[in-house]
Coordinates of C-alpha atoms and ligand atoms in Angstrom, one line a residue:
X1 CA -22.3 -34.1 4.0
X2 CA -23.4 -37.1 6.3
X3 CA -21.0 -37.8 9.4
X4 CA -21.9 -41.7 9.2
X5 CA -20.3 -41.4 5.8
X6 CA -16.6 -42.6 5.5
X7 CA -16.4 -41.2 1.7
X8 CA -18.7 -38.5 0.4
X9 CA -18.2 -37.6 -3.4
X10 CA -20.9 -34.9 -4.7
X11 CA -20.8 -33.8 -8.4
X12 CA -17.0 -33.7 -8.5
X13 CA -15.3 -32.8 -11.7
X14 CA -11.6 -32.5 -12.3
X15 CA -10.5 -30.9 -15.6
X16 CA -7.2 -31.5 -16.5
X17 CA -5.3 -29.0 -19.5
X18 CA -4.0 -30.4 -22.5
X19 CA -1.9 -29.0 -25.4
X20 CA 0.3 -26.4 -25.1
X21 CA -0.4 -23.8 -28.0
X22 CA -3.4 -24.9 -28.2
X23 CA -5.2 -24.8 -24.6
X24 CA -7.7 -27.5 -24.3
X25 CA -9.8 -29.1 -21.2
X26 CA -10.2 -32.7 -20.4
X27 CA -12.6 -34.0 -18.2
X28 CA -11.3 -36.5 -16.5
X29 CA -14.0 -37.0 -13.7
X30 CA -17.1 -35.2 -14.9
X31 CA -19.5 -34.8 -11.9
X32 CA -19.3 -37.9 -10.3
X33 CA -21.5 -39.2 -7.2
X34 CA -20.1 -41.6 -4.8
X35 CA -21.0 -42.4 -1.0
X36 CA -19.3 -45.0 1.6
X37 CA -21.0 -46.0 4.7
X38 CA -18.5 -46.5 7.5
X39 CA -17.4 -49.8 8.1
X40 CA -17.6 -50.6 4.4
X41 CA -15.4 -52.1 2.0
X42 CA -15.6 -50.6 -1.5
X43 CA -14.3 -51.5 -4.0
X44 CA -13.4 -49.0 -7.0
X45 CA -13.9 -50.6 -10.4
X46 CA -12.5 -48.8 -14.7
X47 CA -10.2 -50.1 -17.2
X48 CA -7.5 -47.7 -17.8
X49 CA -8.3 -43.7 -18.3
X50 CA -11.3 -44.3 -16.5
X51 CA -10.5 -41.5 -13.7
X52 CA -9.7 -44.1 -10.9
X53 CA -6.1 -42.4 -9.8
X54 CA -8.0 -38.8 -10.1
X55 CA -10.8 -39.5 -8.0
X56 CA -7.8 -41.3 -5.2
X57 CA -5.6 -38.1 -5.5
X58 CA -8.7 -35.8 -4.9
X59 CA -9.7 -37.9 -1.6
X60 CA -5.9 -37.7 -0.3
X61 CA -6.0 -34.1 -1.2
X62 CA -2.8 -34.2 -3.7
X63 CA -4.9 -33.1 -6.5
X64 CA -7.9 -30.3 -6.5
X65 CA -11.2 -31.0 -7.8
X66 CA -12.7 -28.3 -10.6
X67 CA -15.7 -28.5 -9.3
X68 CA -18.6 -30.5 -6.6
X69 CA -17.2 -31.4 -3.3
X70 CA -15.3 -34.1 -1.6
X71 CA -16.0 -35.0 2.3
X72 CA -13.9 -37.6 3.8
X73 CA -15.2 -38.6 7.5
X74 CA -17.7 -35.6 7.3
X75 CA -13.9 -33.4 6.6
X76 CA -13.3 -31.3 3.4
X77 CA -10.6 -34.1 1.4
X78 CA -7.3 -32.8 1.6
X79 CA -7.6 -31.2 5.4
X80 CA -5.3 -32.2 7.8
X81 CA -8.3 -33.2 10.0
X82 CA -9.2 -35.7 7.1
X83 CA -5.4 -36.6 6.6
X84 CA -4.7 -37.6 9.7
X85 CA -7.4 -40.1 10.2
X86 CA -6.8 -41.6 6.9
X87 CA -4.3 -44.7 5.4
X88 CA -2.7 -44.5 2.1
X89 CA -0.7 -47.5 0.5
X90 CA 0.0 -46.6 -2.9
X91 CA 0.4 -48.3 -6.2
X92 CA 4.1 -49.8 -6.3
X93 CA 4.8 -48.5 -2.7
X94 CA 8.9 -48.8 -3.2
X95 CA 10.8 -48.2 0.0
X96 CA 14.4 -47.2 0.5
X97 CA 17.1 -50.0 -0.7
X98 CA 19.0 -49.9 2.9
X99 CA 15.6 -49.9 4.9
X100 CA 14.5 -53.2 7.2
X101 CA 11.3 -53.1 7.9
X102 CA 11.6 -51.8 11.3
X103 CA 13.5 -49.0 9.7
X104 CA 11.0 -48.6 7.0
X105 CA 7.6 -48.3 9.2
X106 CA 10.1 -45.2 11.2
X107 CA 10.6 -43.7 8.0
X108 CA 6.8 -43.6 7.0
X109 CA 5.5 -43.2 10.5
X110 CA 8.1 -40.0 10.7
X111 CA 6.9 -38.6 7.4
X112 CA 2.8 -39.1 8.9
X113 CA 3.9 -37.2 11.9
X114 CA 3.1 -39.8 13.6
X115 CA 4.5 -39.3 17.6
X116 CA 7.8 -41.4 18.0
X117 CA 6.3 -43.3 21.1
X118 CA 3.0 -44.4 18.8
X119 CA 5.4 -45.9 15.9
X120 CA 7.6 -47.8 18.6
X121 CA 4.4 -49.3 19.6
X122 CA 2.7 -50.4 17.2
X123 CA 6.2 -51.1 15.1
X124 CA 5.6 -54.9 16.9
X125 CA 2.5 -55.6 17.0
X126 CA 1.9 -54.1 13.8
X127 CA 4.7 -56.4 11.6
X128 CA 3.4 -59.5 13.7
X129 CA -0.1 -59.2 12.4
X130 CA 1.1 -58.9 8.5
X131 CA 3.3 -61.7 9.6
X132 CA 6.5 -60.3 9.3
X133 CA 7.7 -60.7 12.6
X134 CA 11.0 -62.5 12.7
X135 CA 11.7 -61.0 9.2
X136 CA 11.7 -57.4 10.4
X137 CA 15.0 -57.1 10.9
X138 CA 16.1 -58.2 7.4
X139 CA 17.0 -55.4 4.6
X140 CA 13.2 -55.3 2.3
X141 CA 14.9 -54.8 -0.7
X142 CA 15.0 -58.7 -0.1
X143 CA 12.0 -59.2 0.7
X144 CA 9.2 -60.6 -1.7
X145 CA 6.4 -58.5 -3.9
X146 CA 4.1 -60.2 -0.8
X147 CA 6.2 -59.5 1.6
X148 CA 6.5 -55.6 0.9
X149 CA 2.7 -55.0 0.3
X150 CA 1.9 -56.5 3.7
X151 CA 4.6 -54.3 4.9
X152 CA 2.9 -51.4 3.1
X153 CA -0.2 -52.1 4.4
X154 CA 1.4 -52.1 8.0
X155 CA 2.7 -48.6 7.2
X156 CA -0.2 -47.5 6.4
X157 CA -2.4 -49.1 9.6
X158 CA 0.6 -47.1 11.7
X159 CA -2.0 -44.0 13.3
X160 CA -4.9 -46.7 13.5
X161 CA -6.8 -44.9 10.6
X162 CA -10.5 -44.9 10.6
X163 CA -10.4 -45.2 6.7
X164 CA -7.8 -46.8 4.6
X165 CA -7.3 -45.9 0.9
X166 CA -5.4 -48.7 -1.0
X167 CA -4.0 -48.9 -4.7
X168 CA -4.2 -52.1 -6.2
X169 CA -3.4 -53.8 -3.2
X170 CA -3.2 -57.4 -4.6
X171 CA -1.3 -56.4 -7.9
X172 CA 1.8 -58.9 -8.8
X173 CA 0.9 -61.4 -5.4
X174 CA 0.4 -64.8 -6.0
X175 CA -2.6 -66.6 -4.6
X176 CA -1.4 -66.9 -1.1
X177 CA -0.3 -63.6 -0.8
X178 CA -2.9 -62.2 -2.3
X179 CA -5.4 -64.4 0.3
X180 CA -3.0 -62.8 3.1
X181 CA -4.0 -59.4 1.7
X182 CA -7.9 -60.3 1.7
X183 CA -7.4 -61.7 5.3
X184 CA -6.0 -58.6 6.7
X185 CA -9.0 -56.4 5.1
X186 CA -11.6 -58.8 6.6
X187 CA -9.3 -57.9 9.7
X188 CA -9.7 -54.5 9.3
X189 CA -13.5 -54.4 8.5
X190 CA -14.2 -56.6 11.7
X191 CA -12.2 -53.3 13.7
X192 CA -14.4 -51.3 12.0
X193 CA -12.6 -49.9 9.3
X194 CA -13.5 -48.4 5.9
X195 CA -11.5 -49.7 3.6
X196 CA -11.6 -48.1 -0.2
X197 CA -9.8 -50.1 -2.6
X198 CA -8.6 -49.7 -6.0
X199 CA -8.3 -52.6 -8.5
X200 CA -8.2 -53.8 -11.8
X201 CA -8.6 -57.7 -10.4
X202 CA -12.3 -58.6 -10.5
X203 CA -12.3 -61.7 -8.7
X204 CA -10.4 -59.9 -6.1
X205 CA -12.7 -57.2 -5.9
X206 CA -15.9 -59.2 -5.7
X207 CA -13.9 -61.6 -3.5
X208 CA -13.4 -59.0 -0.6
X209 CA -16.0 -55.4 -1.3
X210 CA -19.4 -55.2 0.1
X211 CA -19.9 -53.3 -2.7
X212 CA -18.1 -51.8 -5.7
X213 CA -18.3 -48.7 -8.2
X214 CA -17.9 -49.1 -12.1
X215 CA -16.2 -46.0 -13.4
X216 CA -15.7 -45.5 -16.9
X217 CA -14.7 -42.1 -18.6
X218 CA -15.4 -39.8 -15.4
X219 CA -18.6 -41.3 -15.0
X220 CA -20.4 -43.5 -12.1
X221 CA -21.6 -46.4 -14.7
X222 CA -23.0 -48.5 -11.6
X223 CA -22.9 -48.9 -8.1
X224 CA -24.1 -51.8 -5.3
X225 CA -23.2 -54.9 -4.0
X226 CA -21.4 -57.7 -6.9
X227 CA -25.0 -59.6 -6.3
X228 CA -27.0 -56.6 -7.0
X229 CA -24.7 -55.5 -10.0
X230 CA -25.4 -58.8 -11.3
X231 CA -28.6 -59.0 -10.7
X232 CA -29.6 -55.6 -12.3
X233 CA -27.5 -56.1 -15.4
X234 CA -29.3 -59.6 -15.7
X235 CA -32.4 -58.5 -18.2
X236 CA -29.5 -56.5 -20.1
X237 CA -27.0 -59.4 -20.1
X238 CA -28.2 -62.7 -21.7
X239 CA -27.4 -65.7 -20.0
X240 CA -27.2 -69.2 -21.4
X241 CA -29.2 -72.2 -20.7
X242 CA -27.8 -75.7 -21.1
X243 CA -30.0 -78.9 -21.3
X244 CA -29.1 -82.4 -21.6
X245 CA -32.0 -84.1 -23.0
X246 CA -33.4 -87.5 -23.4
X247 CA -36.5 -88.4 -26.4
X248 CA -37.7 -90.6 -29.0
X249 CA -38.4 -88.5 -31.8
X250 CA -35.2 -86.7 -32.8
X251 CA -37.4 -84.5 -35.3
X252 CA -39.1 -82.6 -31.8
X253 CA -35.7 -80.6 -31.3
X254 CA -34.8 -80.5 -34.3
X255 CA -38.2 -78.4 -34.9
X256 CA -37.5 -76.4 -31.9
X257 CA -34.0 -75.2 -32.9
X258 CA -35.0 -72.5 -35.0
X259 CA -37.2 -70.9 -32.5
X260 CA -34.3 -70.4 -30.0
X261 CA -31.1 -70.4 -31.6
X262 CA -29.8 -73.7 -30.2
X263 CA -26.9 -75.4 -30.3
X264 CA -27.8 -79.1 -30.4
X265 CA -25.2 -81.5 -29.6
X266 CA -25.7 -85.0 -29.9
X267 CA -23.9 -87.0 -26.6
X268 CA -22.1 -90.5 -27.1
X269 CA -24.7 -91.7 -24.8
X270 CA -27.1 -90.6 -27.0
X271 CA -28.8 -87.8 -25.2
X272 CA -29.0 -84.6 -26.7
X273 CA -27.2 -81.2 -25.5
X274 CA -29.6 -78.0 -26.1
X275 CA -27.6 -74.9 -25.6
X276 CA -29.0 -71.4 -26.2
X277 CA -29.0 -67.5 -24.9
X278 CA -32.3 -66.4 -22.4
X279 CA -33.2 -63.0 -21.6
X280 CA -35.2 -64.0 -19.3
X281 CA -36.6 -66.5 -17.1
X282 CA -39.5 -66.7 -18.9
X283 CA -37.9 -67.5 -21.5
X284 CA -36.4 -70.5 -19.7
X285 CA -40.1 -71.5 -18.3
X286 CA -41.3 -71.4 -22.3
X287 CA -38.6 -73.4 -23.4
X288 CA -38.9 -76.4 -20.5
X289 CA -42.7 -75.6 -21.5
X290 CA -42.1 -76.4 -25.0
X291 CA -39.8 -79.3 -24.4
X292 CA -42.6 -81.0 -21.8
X293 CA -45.1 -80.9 -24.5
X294 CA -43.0 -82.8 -27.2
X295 CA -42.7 -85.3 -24.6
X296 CA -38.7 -84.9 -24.1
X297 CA -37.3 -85.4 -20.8
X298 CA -35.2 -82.9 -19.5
X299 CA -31.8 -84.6 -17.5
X300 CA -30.5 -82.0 -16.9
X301 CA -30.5 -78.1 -16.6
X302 CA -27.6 -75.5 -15.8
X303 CA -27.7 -71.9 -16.5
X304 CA -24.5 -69.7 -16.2
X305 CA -25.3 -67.0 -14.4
X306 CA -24.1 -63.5 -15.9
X307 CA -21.0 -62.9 -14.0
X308 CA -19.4 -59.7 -12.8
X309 CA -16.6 -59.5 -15.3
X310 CA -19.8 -59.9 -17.9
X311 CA -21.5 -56.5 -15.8
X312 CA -18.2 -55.0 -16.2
X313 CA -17.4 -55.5 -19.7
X314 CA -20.9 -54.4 -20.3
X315 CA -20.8 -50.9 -18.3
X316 CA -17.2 -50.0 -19.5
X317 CA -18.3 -51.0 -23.1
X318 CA -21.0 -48.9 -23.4
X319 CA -19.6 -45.7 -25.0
X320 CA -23.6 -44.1 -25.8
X321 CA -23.9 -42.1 -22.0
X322 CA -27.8 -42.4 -22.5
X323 CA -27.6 -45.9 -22.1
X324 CA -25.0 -46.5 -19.6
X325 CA -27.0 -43.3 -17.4
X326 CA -29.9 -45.5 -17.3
X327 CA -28.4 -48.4 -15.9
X328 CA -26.2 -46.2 -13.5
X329 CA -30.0 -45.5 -12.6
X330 CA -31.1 -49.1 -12.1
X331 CA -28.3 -50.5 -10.6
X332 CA -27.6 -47.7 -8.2
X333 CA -28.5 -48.2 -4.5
X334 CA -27.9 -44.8 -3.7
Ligands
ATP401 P1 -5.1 -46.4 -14.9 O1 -5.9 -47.6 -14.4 O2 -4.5 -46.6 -16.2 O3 -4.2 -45.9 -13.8 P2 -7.1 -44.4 -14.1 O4 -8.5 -44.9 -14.1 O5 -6.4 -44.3 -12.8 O6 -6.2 -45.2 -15.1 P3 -6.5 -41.6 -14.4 O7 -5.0 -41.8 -14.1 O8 -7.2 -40.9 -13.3 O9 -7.1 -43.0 -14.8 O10 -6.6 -40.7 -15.7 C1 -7.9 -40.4 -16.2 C2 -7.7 -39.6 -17.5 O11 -7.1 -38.3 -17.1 C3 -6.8 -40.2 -18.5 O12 -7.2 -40.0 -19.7 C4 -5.4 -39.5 -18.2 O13 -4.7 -39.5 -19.4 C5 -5.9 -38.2 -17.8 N1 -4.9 -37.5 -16.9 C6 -4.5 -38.0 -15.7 N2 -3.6 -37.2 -15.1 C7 -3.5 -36.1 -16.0 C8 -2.7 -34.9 -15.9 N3 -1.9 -34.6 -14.9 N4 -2.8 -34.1 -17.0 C9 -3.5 -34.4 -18.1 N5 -4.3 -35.5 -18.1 C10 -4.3 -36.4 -17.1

């Protein structure tokens, strides 16, 4: 356990039952690693089943691990010490029907214990900076999906918590509320704030984490900053070059073609479009070489750079562990 950590996961495994005459185990998180830096915002990657929720619940301490260790702040996860230094806005936080949202951020601060003259304090200040202020007065169950999350967020910001936990936090907002969401975290990272978010939206997540955690089927699959993910999964992950081309002979790429699985395209304006997958750059520096000594001119050249939906797809699609454990192992920074 390291104190300058905000999140500290070491070999934790939760095994959930199954069946009911016949007893089975699951394994829903099967001895994962996972460390925050303070001041961080991480951002917690998996398709569905991947052992997202589970690894949350264990950190908030409304679930028990099976096994490994949890450390939240340098505090065992689930102790009051870690509790009360820590801010939860659920998935789908729903509040009561009759509740305004002055109303609402009593009732939560109430059920955090947090002391009656700390929520009449921050009630203000706290509504004005989600800019709800002028609207607090109104009933939420009027309010809009933007307009409650902010308020969520507010409810959870009530005992100044050095480390916010938040589920899906941009789920169902349009653009601009989803850029007021995004604003507020930079907010809270500039305080000094940890902020550990769940979410299934990519952009989002690259958008706003410092770094992010691929989980698939209880496992770690990769960890580091979108750039680094990117850039380790780049000799897995072929990009694709795209050349627009200019030459006499039309037989010199048509020659070529072969070698590199092009697409050749010819352009109304009679240049040539040369599509194909690299590996590598060398690969792009042979092909330019080849092109050079066929005499073609090269107009143009744009390669798409593998994105993080691409790292993604390629983590959570790997089902054979051996492979996904070895590039866990390269793209880890840990
Ligand atoms: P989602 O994005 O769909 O919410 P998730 O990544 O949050 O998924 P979890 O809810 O943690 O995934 O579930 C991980 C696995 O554990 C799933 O296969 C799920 O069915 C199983 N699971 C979760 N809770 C229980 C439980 N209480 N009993 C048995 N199995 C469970």
């Amino acid at each position: 356990m390291t104190v300058n950590l905000a999140i500290d996961v070491q070999k934790l495994w939760k095994h959930y039952r199954e069946g009911v005459f016949v007893r089975k185990s699951f394994a829903a998180l099967q001895g994962i690693d996972l460390q925050v830096p303070r001041g961080e915002v991480f951002g917690l990657l998996g398709p569905n089943g991947a052992g997202k929720t589970t690894l949350i619940k264990i950190l908030l301490g409304i679930v028990r691990g099976s096994g490994g260790k949890a450390f939240l702040l340098g505090d065992p996860a689930g102790s009051r010490t870690a509790r009360r230094r820590i801010g939860y806005l659920p998935e789908n936080l729903s509040f009561p029907p009759h509740h305004t949202a002055v109303r609402a951020m009593q009732f939560y601060g109430r059920l955090s214990q947090v002391p009656e003259r700390v929520i009449k304090r921050r009630t203000g200040e706290l509504l004005e900076l989600v800019g709800l202020s002028g609207r607090e007065k109104e009933l939420v169950r009027k309010y809009s999906k933007g307009m409650r999350q902010r308020l969520g967020l507010a409810q959870a910001m009530l005992h100044e918590p050095e480390l916010l936990i938040l589920d899906e936090p941009t789920d169902g907002l349009d653009p601009v509320g989803r850029s007021q969401i995004r604003q507020l975290i930079s907010r809270l990272k500039s305080e000094g704030r940890t902020v550990f978010l769940n979410s299934h939206i990519l952009q989002e997540v690259e958008l706003i984490s410092d770094r992010v955690a691929i989980l698939a089927q209880g496992q770690v699959r990769g960890v580091g900053t979108p750039a680094e993910l990117t850039a380790r999964f780049h000799g897995a992950l072929a990009s694709t070059v795209k050349l627009h081309l200019a030459c006499e002979d039309p037989n010199a790429l048509t020659e070529l073609e072969p070698g590199y699985e092009a697409a050749l395209v010819r352009m109304p304006d009679n240049t040539t479009q040369f599509s194909c997958r690299v590996e590598s750059q060398a690969k792009v520096d042979q092909l330019v070489d080849d092109l050079r000594m066929r005499n073609v001119s090269i107009l143009r050249l744009e390669r798409n750079q593998v994105s993080l939906e691409e790292v993604f797809m390629s983590a959570v699609g790997s089902q054979d562990s051996s492979v996904s454990d070895n590039e866990t192992a390269n793209a880890s920074l840990d």
